[in-house]
Structures are given as structure tokens and as C-alpha cells.
C-alpha positions in Angstrom: 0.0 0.0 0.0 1.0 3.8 -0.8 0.9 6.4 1.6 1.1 9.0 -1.4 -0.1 9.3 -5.1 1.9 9.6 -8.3 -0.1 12.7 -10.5 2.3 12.4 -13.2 4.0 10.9 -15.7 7.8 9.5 -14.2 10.5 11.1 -16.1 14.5 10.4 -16.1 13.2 6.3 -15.7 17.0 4.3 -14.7 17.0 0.6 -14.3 19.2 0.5 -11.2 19.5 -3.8 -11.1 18.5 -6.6 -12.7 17.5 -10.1 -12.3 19.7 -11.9 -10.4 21.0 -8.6 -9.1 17.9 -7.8 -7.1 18.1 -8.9 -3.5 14.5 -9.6 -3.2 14.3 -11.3 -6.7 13.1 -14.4 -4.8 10.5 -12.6 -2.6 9.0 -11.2 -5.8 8.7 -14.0 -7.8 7.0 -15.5 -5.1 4.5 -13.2 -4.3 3.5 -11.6 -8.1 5.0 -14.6 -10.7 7.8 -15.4 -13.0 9.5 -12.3 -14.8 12.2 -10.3 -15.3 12.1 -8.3 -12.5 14.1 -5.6 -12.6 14.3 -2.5 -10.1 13.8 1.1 -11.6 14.3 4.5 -10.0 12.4 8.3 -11.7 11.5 11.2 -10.7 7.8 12.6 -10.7 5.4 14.7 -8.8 3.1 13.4 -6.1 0.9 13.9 -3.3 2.0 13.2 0.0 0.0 11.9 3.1 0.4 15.6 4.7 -0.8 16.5 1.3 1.6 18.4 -0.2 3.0 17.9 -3.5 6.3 17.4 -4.3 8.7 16.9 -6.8 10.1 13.3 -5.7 12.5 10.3 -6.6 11.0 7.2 -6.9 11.9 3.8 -7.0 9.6 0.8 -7.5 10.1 -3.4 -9.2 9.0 -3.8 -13.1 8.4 -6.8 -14.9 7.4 -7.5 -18.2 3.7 -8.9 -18.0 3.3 -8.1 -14.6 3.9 -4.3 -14.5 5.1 -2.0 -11.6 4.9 -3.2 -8.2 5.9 -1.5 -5.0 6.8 2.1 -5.3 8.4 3.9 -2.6 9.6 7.5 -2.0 13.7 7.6 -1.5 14.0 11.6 -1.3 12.1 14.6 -1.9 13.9 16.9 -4.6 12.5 20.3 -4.0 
């Protein structure tokens, strides 16, 4: 569960690790299927549980046929 919203599109999208690279690669497959996870960081604009909204970095896990799972807030950038 989120404690914020994402209101726009993520911009400056970096995969960060891969696969076999991803230290909860296991936990993953586990809970949402087979893939090729891989872990992605971007920054975008969202609401906050105070709610403000802020310019923010995100990361979150992405696989093919599954789609984006588990997005968290690492810093606020404004």
C-alpha cells in the first residue's frame, strides 16, 4: 500500500538492477510470478500523506507482464 499518489507521468526512468542482481528477486517471484524483475528508479510529482506535492525520486520493481509493483519515495527533490 502507498501512503502518497503519483499525478504524473515518471520522467529520467533508470533501471538501477536486474534479475539476479535484485536482493528480493526471490521474494518477488513468489508473491507476483515469473519475470524479469528488474528494479527502476524516476523522478515525478506526487501527493503526500500531509498533502503536499512534491517533486520526488522514486523507485519501484517492473516486470514485463506483470507491471510495476511497490513504489516507494527515496527523497524529496524540491
Amino acid at each position: 500500500m502507498n501512503d502518497f499518489y503519483i499525478i504524473e507521468q515518471i520522467d529520467e526512468i533508470e533501471t538501477i538492477a536486474a534479475s539476479s542482481s535484485i536482493r528480493d528477486n526471490r521474494r518477488l517471484r513468489r508473491a507476483y510470478g515469473q519475470g524479469r524483475w528488474r528494479k527502476l528508479k524516476g523522478t515525478t510529482t506526487a501527493i503526500l500523506p500531509d498533502g503536499t506535492i512534491r517533486l520526488v525520486e522514486v523507485h519501484w520493481y517492473e516486470a514485463h507482464g506483470i507491471g510495476r509493483r511497490e513504489f516507494k519515495i527515496k527523497r524529496i527533490l524540491d
